[in-house]
Amino acid sequence: MTDSDVAVSMFERIGGSATIDRLVERFYERMDKLQEAQAIRAMHAADLGLIKDVLKRYLTEWTGGPRLYSVEKGHPRLRQRHIGFAIGDAERDAWLLCMRGALKETVADAAARGDLDRALSGLADWMRNRQ
């Protein structure tokens, strides 16, 4: 096996923990500031500290980094964990607006950013639970 045969995780491609941390911070800054995100911001507690930490741990593991989420919380069961929130097209789109802006600010590699955007878009679409 050569070095070129070893798959590089998305976590490594985007710059690891430092990038995940910046991504999550920028994501929630956008959620706080953008008018289009008011409905999804209202689904969160006033203090975003805990959820920021959870999202950082989830994204770290989801992108192929260290297992920081599942060791504490088990299987993500994202749809089940979000079932109490009405997530339709508008909520998905608001979430993606915040995430895409954060991605542009934090992920320098355009190819990795595009790949991650596609993966997150699929995840956000799958999270819809309302018409």
PDB file of C-alpha atoms in Angstrom:
ATOM      1  CA  MET A   1       0.000   0.000   0.000  1.00  0.00           C
ATOM      2  CA  THR A   2       1.289   3.456  -0.869  1.00  0.00           C
ATOM      3  CA  ASP A   3       0.466   6.790   0.694  1.00  0.00           C
ATOM      4  CA  SER A   4      -1.779   7.551  -2.277  1.00  0.00           C
ATOM      5  CA  ASP A   5      -3.846   4.423  -1.469  1.00  0.00           C
ATOM      6  CA  VAL A   6      -4.752   5.718   1.985  1.00  0.00           C
ATOM      7  CA  ALA A   7      -8.065   7.554   2.000  1.00  0.00           C
ATOM      8  CA  VAL A   8      -7.943  10.968   3.588  1.00  0.00           C
ATOM      9  CA  SER A   9     -10.943  11.714   5.767  1.00  0.00           C
ATOM     10  CA  MET A  10     -13.057  14.811   5.303  1.00  0.00           C
ATOM     11  CA  PHE A  11     -11.934  15.782   8.802  1.00  0.00           C
ATOM     12  CA  GLU A  12      -8.332  15.884   7.587  1.00  0.00           C
ATOM     13  CA  ARG A  13      -9.215  17.495   4.260  1.00  0.00           C
ATOM     14  CA  ILE A  14     -10.861  20.484   5.905  1.00  0.00           C
ATOM     15  CA  GLY A  15      -8.201  21.051   8.553  1.00  0.00           C
ATOM     16  CA  GLY A  16      -9.286  19.023  11.564  1.00  0.00           C
ATOM     17  CA  SER A  17     -10.562  20.211  14.922  1.00  0.00           C
ATOM     18  CA  ALA A  18      -9.606  23.848  14.459  1.00  0.00           C
ATOM     19  CA  THR A  19     -11.748  24.083  11.319  1.00  0.00           C
ATOM     20  CA  ILE A  20     -14.672  22.249  12.911  1.00  0.00           C
ATOM     21  CA  ASP A  21     -14.540  24.648  15.856  1.00  0.00           C
ATOM     22  CA  ARG A  22     -14.534  27.724  13.572  1.00  0.00           C
ATOM     23  CA  LEU A  23     -17.243  26.223  11.367  1.00  0.00           C
ATOM     24  CA  VAL A  24     -19.614  25.673  14.280  1.00  0.00           C
ATOM     25  CA  GLU A  25     -18.921  29.126  15.743  1.00  0.00           C
ATOM     26  CA  ARG A  26     -19.588  30.839  12.395  1.00  0.00           C
ATOM     27  CA  PHE A  27     -22.686  28.676  11.838  1.00  0.00           C
ATOM     28  CA  TYR A  28     -24.283  29.774  15.099  1.00  0.00           C
ATOM     29  CA  GLU A  29     -23.198  33.402  14.602  1.00  0.00           C
ATOM     30  CA  ARG A  30     -25.137  33.358  11.344  1.00  0.00           C
ATOM     31  CA  MET A  31     -28.114  31.723  13.017  1.00  0.00           C
ATOM     32  CA  ASP A  32     -28.109  34.527  15.594  1.00  0.00           C
ATOM     33  CA  LYS A  33     -27.831  37.316  13.006  1.00  0.00           C
ATOM     34  CA  LEU A  34     -29.699  36.298   9.868  1.00  0.00           C
ATOM     35  CA  GLN A  35     -33.354  37.231   9.585  1.00  0.00           C
ATOM     36  CA  GLU A  36     -33.884  34.105   7.465  1.00  0.00           C
ATOM     37  CA  ALA A  37     -32.721  31.959  10.387  1.00  0.00           C
ATOM     38  CA  GLN A  38     -35.037  33.314  13.104  1.00  0.00           C
ATOM     39  CA  ALA A  39     -37.344  30.290  13.017  1.00  0.00           C
ATOM     40  CA  ILE A  40     -34.526  27.795  13.505  1.00  0.00           C
ATOM     41  CA  ARG A  41     -32.796  29.997  16.089  1.00  0.00           C
ATOM     42  CA  ALA A  42     -36.030  29.916  18.103  1.00  0.00           C
ATOM     43  CA  MET A  43     -35.708  26.120  18.282  1.00  0.00           C
ATOM     44  CA  HIS A  44     -32.543  26.513  20.365  1.00  0.00           C
ATOM     45  CA  ALA A  45     -31.893  27.570  23.939  1.00  0.00           C
ATOM     46  CA  ALA A  46     -30.853  31.152  24.572  1.00  0.00           C
ATOM     47  CA  ASP A  47     -27.401  29.926  25.580  1.00  0.00           C
ATOM     48  CA  LEU A  48     -25.878  28.067  22.635  1.00  0.00           C
ATOM     49  CA  GLY A  49     -22.846  26.811  24.551  1.00  0.00           C
ATOM     50  CA  LEU A  50     -24.029  23.246  25.055  1.00  0.00           C
ATOM     51  CA  ILE A  51     -25.376  22.732  21.541  1.00  0.00           C
ATOM     52  CA  LYS A  52     -22.204  24.174  20.023  1.00  0.00           C
ATOM     53  CA  ASP A  53     -20.191  21.584  21.883  1.00  0.00           C
ATOM     54  CA  VAL A  54     -22.525  18.790  20.763  1.00  0.00           C
ATOM     55  CA  LEU A  55     -22.362  19.883  17.117  1.00  0.00           C
ATOM     56  CA  LYS A  56     -18.572  20.152  17.242  1.00  0.00           C
ATOM     57  CA  ARG A  57     -18.306  16.614  18.609  1.00  0.00           C
ATOM     58  CA  TYR A  58     -20.855  15.293  16.117  1.00  0.00           C
ATOM     59  CA  LEU A  59     -19.222  16.930  13.078  1.00  0.00           C
ATOM     60  CA  THR A  60     -15.775  15.802  14.199  1.00  0.00           C
ATOM     61  CA  GLU A  61     -16.896  12.190  14.211  1.00  0.00           C
ATOM     62  CA  TRP A  62     -19.195  12.490  11.181  1.00  0.00           C
ATOM     63  CA  THR A  63     -16.340  13.834   9.049  1.00  0.00           C
ATOM     64  CA  GLY A  64     -14.026  10.998  10.053  1.00  0.00           C
ATOM     65  CA  GLY A  65     -12.235  12.500  13.028  1.00  0.00           C
ATOM     66  CA  PRO A  66     -11.980  11.139  16.550  1.00  0.00           C
ATOM     67  CA  ARG A  67     -15.050   9.462  18.039  1.00  0.00           C
ATOM     68  CA  LEU A  68     -16.145  12.256  20.341  1.00  0.00           C
ATOM     69  CA  TYR A  69     -19.900  12.033  19.912  1.00  0.00           C
ATOM     70  CA  SER A  70     -20.932   8.377  19.938  1.00  0.00           C
ATOM     71  CA  VAL A  71     -18.825   7.407  22.954  1.00  0.00           C
ATOM     72  CA  GLU A  72     -21.005   9.698  25.055  1.00  0.00           C
ATOM     73  CA  LYS A  73     -24.335   9.784  23.230  1.00  0.00           C
ATOM     74  CA  GLY A  74     -24.411   6.516  21.297  1.00  0.00           C
ATOM     75  CA  HIS A  75     -25.816   6.337  17.788  1.00  0.00           C
ATOM     76  CA  PRO A  76     -26.736   9.845  16.589  1.00  0.00           C
ATOM     77  CA  ARG A  77     -30.384   8.987  15.762  1.00  0.00           C
ATOM     78  CA  LEU A  78     -30.626  12.497  14.323  1.00  0.00           C
ATOM     79  CA  ARG A  79     -34.193  12.273  13.069  1.00  0.00           C
ATOM     80  CA  GLN A  80     -35.373  10.863  16.392  1.00  0.00           C
ATOM     81  CA  ARG A  81     -33.522  13.556  18.346  1.00  0.00           C
ATOM     82  CA  HIS A  82     -35.108  16.282  16.185  1.00  0.00           C
ATOM     83  CA  ILE A  83     -38.625  14.858  15.856  1.00  0.00           C
ATOM     84  CA  GLY A  84     -40.023  17.399  18.328  1.00  0.00           C
ATOM     85  CA  PHE A  85     -39.041  20.237  16.000  1.00  0.00           C
ATOM     86  CA  ALA A  86     -41.031  21.022  12.865  1.00  0.00           C
ATOM     87  CA  ILE A  87     -38.442  20.754  10.091  1.00  0.00           C
ATOM     88  CA  GLY A  88     -39.763  21.425   6.625  1.00  0.00           C
ATOM     89  CA  ASP A  89     -38.222  22.934   3.514  1.00  0.00           C
ATOM     90  CA  ALA A  90     -37.978  26.429   5.043  1.00  0.00           C
ATOM     91  CA  GLU A  91     -36.159  25.197   8.139  1.00  0.00           C
ATOM     92  CA  ARG A  92     -33.835  23.000   6.072  1.00  0.00           C
ATOM     93  CA  ASP A  93     -33.078  25.938   3.789  1.00  0.00           C
ATOM     94  CA  ALA A  94     -32.388  28.286   6.718  1.00  0.00           C
ATOM     95  CA  TRP A  95     -30.046  25.722   8.280  1.00  0.00           C
ATOM     96  CA  LEU A  96     -28.224  25.297   4.973  1.00  0.00           C
ATOM     97  CA  LEU A  97     -27.976  29.070   4.506  1.00  0.00           C
ATOM     98  CA  CYS A  98     -26.175  29.349   7.846  1.00  0.00           C
ATOM     99  CA  MET A  99     -24.001  26.306   7.203  1.00  0.00           C
ATOM    100  CA  ARG A 100     -23.022  27.294   3.668  1.00  0.00           C
ATOM    101  CA  GLY A 101     -21.981  30.748   4.799  1.00  0.00           C
ATOM    102  CA  ALA A 102     -19.937  29.213   7.600  1.00  0.00           C
ATOM    103  CA  LEU A 103     -18.341  26.748   5.169  1.00  0.00           C
ATOM    104  CA  LYS A 104     -17.287  29.588   2.853  1.00  0.00           C
ATOM    105  CA  GLU A 105     -15.633  31.377   5.759  1.00  0.00           C
ATOM    106  CA  THR A 106     -13.836  28.410   7.257  1.00  0.00           C
ATOM    107  CA  VAL A 107     -13.013  25.719   4.668  1.00  0.00           C
ATOM    108  CA  ALA A 108     -10.309  26.994   2.338  1.00  0.00           C
ATOM    109  CA  ASP A 109     -10.105  23.940   0.064  1.00  0.00           C
ATOM    110  CA  ALA A 110     -12.836  24.482  -2.540  1.00  0.00           C
ATOM    111  CA  ALA A 111     -13.111  20.790  -3.481  1.00  0.00           C
ATOM    112  CA  ALA A 112     -13.416  19.707   0.155  1.00  0.00           C
ATOM    113  CA  ARG A 113     -15.908  22.503   0.808  1.00  0.00           C
ATOM    114  CA  GLY A 114     -18.023  21.341  -2.146  1.00  0.00           C
ATOM    115  CA  ASP A 115     -17.910  17.713  -1.038  1.00  0.00           C
ATOM    116  CA  LEU A 116     -18.833  18.642   2.514  1.00  0.00           C
ATOM    117  CA  ASP A 117     -21.622  20.924   1.289  1.00  0.00           C
ATOM    118  CA  ARG A 118     -23.126  18.082  -0.737  1.00  0.00           C
ATOM    119  CA  ALA A 119     -22.951  15.713   2.226  1.00  0.00           C
ATOM    120  CA  LEU A 120     -24.486  18.256   4.608  1.00  0.00           C
ATOM    121  CA  SER A 121     -27.193  19.102   2.081  1.00  0.00           C
ATOM    122  CA  GLY A 122     -28.203  15.453   1.921  1.00  0.00           C
ATOM    123  CA  LEU A 123     -28.212  15.246   5.700  1.00  0.00           C
ATOM    124  CA  ALA A 124     -30.311  18.412   6.027  1.00  0.00           C
ATOM    125  CA  ASP A 125     -32.768  17.161   3.425  1.00  0.00           C
ATOM    126  CA  TRP A 126     -33.113  13.836   5.255  1.00  0.00           C
ATOM    127  CA  MET A 127     -33.897  15.658   8.510  1.00  0.00           C
ATOM    128  CA  ARG A 128     -37.182  17.079   7.184  1.00  0.00           C
ATOM    129  CA  ASN A 129     -40.127  15.715   9.146  1.00  0.00           C
ATOM    130  CA  ARG A 130     -42.934  18.020   7.987  1.00  0.00           C
ATOM    131  CA  GLN A 131     -44.468  18.834   4.608  1.00  0.00           C
TER     132      GLN A 131
END
